[in-house]
mmCIF file of C-alpha atoms in Angstrom:
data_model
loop_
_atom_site.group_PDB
_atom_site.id
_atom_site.type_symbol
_atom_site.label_atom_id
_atom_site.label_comp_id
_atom_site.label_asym_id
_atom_site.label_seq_id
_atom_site.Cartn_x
_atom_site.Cartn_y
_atom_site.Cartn_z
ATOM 1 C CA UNK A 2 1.851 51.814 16.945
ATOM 2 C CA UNK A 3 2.802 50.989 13.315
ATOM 3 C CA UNK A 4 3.844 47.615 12.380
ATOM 4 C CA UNK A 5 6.701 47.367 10.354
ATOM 5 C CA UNK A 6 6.294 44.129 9.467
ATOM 6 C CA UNK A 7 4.058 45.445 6.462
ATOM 7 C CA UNK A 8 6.145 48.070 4.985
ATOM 8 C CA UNK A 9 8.560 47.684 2.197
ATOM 9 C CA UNK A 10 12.271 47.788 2.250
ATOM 10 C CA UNK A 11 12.348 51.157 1.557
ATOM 11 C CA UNK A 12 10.154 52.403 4.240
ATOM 12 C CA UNK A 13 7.669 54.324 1.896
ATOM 13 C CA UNK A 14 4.542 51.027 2.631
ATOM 14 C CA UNK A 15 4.174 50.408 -0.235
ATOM 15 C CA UNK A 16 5.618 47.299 -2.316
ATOM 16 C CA UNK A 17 8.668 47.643 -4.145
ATOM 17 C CA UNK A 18 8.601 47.687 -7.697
ATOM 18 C CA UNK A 19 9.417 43.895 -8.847
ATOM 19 C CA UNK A 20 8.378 42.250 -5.630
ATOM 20 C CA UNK A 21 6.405 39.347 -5.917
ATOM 21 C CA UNK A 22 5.591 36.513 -3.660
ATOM 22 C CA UNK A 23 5.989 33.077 -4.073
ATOM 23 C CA UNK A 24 3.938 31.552 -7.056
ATOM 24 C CA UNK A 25 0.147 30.899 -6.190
ATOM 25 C CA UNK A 26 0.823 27.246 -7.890
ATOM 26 C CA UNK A 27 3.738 25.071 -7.362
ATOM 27 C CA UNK A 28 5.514 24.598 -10.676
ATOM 28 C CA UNK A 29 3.924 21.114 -11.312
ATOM 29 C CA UNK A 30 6.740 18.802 -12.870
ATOM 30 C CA UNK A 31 6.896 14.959 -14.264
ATOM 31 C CA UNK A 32 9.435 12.786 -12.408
ATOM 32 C CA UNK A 33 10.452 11.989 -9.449
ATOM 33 C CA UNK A 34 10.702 14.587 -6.743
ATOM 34 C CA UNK A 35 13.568 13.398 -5.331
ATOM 35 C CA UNK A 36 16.053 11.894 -8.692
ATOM 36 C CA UNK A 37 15.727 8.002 -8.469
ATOM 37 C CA UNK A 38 13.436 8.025 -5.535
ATOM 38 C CA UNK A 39 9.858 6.212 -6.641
ATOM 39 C CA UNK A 40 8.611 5.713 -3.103
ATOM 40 C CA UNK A 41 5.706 8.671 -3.854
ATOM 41 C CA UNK A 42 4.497 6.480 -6.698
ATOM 42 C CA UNK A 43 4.675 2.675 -4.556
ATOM 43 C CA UNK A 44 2.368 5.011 -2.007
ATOM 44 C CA UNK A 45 0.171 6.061 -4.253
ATOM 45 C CA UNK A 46 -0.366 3.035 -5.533
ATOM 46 C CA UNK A 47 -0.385 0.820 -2.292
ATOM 47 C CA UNK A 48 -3.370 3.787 -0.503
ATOM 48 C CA UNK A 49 -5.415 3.399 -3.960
ATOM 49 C CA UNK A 50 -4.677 -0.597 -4.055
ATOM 50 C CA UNK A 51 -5.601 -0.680 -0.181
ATOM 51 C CA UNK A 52 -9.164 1.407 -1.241
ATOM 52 C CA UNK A 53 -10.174 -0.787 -4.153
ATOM 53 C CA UNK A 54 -9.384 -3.785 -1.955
ATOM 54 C CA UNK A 55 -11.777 -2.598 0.948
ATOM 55 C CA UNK A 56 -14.439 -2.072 -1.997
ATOM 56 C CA UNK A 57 -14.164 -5.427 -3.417
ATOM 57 C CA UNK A 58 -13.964 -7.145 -0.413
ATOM 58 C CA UNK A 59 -17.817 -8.180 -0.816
ATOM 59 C CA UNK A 60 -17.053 -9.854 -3.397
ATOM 60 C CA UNK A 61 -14.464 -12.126 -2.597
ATOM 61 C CA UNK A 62 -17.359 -13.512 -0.251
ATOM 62 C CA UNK A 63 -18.735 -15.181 -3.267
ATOM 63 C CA UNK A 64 -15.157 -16.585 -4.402
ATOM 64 C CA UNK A 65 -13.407 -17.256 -0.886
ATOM 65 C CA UNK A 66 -14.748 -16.469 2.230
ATOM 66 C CA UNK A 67 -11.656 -17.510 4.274
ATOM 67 C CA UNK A 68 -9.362 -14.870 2.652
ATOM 68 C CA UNK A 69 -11.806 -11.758 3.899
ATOM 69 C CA UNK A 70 -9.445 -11.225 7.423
ATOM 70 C CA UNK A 71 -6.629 -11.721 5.190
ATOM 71 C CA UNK A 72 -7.588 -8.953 2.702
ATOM 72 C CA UNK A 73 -8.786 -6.620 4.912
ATOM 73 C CA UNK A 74 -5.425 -7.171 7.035
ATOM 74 C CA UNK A 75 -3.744 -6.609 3.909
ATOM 75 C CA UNK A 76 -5.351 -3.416 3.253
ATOM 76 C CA UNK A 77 -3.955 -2.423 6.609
ATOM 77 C CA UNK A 78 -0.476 -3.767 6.127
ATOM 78 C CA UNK A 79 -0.570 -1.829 2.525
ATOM 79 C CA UNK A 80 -1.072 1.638 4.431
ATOM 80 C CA UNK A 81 1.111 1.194 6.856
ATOM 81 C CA UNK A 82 4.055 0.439 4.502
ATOM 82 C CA UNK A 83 2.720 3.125 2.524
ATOM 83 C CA UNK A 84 3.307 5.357 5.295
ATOM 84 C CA UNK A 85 6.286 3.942 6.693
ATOM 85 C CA UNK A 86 7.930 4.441 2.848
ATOM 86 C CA UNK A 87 10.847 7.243 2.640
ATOM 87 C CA UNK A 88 14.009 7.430 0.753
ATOM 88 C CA UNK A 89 16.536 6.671 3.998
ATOM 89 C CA UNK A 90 15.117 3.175 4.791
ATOM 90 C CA UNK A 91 16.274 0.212 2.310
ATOM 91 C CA UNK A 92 14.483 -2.059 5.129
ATOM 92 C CA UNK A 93 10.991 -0.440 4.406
ATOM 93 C CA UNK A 94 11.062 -0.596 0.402
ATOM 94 C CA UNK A 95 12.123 -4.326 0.474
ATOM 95 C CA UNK A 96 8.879 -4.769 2.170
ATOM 96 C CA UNK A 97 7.185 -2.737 -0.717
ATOM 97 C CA UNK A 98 8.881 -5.250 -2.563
ATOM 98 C CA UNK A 99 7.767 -8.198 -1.394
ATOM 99 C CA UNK A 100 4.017 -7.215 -0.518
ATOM 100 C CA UNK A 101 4.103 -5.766 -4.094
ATOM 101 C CA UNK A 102 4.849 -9.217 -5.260
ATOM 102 C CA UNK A 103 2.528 -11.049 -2.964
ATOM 103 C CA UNK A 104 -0.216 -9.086 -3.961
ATOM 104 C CA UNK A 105 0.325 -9.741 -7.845
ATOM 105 C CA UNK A 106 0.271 -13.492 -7.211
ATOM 106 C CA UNK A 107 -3.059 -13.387 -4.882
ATOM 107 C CA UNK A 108 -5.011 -10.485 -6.723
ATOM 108 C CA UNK A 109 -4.451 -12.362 -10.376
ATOM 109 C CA UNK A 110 -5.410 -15.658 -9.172
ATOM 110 C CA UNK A 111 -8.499 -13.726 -7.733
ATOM 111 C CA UNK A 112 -8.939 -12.213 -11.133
ATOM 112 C CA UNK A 113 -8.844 -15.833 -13.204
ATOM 113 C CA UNK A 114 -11.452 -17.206 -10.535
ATOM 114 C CA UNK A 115 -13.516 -14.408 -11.299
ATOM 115 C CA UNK A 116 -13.021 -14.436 -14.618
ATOM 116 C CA UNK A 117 -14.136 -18.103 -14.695
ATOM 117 C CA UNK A 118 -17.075 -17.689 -12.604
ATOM 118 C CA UNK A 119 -18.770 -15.187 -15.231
ATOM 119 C CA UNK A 120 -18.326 -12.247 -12.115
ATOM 120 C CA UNK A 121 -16.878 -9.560 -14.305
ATOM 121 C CA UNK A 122 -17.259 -6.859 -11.932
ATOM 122 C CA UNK A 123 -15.169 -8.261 -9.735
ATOM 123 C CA UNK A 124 -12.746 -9.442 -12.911
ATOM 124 C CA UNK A 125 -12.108 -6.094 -13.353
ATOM 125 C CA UNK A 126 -11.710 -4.779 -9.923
ATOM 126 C CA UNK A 127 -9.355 -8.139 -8.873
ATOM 127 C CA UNK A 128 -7.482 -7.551 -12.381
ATOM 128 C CA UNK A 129 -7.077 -3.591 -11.649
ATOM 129 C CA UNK A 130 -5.794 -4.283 -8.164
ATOM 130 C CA UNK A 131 -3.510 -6.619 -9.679
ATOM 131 C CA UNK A 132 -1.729 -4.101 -12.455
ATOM 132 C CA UNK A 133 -1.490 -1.782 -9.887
ATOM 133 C CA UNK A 134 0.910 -4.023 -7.694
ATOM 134 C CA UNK A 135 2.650 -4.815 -10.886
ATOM 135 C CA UNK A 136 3.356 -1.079 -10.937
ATOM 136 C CA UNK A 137 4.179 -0.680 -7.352
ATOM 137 C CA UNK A 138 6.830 -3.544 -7.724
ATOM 138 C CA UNK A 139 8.540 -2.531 -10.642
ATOM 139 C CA UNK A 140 8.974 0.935 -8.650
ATOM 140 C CA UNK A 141 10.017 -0.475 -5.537
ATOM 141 C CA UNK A 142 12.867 -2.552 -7.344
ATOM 142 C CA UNK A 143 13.564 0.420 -9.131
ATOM 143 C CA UNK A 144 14.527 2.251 -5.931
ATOM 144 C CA UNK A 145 15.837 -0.596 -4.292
ATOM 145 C CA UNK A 146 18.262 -0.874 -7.366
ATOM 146 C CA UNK A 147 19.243 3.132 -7.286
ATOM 147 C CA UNK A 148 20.062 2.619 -3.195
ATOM 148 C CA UNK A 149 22.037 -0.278 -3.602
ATOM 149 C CA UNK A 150 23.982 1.716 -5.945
ATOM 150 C CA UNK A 151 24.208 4.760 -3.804
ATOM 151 C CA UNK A 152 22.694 6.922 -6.805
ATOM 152 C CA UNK A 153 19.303 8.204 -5.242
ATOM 153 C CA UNK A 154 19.200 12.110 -5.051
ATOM 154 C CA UNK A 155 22.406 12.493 -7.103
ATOM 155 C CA UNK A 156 21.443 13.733 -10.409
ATOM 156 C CA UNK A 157 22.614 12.106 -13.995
ATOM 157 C CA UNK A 158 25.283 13.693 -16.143
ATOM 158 C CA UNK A 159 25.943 13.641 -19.091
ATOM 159 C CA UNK A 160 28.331 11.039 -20.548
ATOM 160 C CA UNK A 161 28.135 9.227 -17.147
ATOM 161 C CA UNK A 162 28.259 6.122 -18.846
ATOM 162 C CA UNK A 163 30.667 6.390 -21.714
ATOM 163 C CA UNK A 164 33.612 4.069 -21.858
ATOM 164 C CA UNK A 165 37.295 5.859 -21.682
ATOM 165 C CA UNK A 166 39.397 3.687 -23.492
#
């Protein structure tokens, strides 16, 4: 029994001239993949936030002790928003939003009471932590702004914003 599934359109087996399948790798591009969606970047950013937190946690033993539960809670909280993130749900990114913002205020006071303790390695790991929430909320209002105004998936055009007068 032959299997036809394997034989080009012309019946002969063999490929057709100018038949090629689908590229080996994706066509890798810079931007959003969906046009004024940044909820792929606030994931990132909140699972590589949630990781750096879980590594540093030792050292917020030397700093305070009583915010351990509440870090490694937060690390939790972090990936499930991460994963809970999607273009359709204003609901979810408002939470990016605000747990973006809460972690900028904790993780840089973290950072200055490192700093002043002479504990650089955790300095740097508190201050990191902190930029990368400062990232995360600027692209969670970013997307918040775009679905307020109805404009995410709907690409720009040219001379959108002109005046007609």
């Amino acid at each position: 029994m032959v299997d036809d599934s394997d034989m080009s359109t012309d019946g002969s087996g063999e490929a057709n001239v100018g038949e090629e399948g689908p590229p080996y790798f994706p066509l890798a591009h810079i931007g959003p993949s969906i046009p004024h969606y940044y909820g792929d970047y606030v994931r990132q950013i909140f699972i590589v936030a949630a990781a750096v937190m879980l590594i540093f946690a030792p050292y917020i033993l030397d700093h305070a002790p009583a915010l351990l539960p509440f870090q490694i809670g937060g690390a939790i909280v972090l990936v499930c928003l991460a994963a809970l993130t999607n273009p359709r749900k204003v609901w979810v990114l408002l939470a990016d939003v605000l747990a973006a913002g809460i972690g900028v205020i904790v993780f840089e006071s973290l950072a200055m009471a490192a700093y002043s303790s002479a504990s650089w390695i955790a300095f740097v790991g508190w201050q990191a932590v902190s930029i990368a929430f400062l990232f995360a909320l600027y692209f969670s209002l970013k997307t918040v702004r775009t679905m307020m105004l109805g404009q995410v998936g709907h690409e720009s055009r040219y001379g959108e914003f002109t005046d007609e007068t």
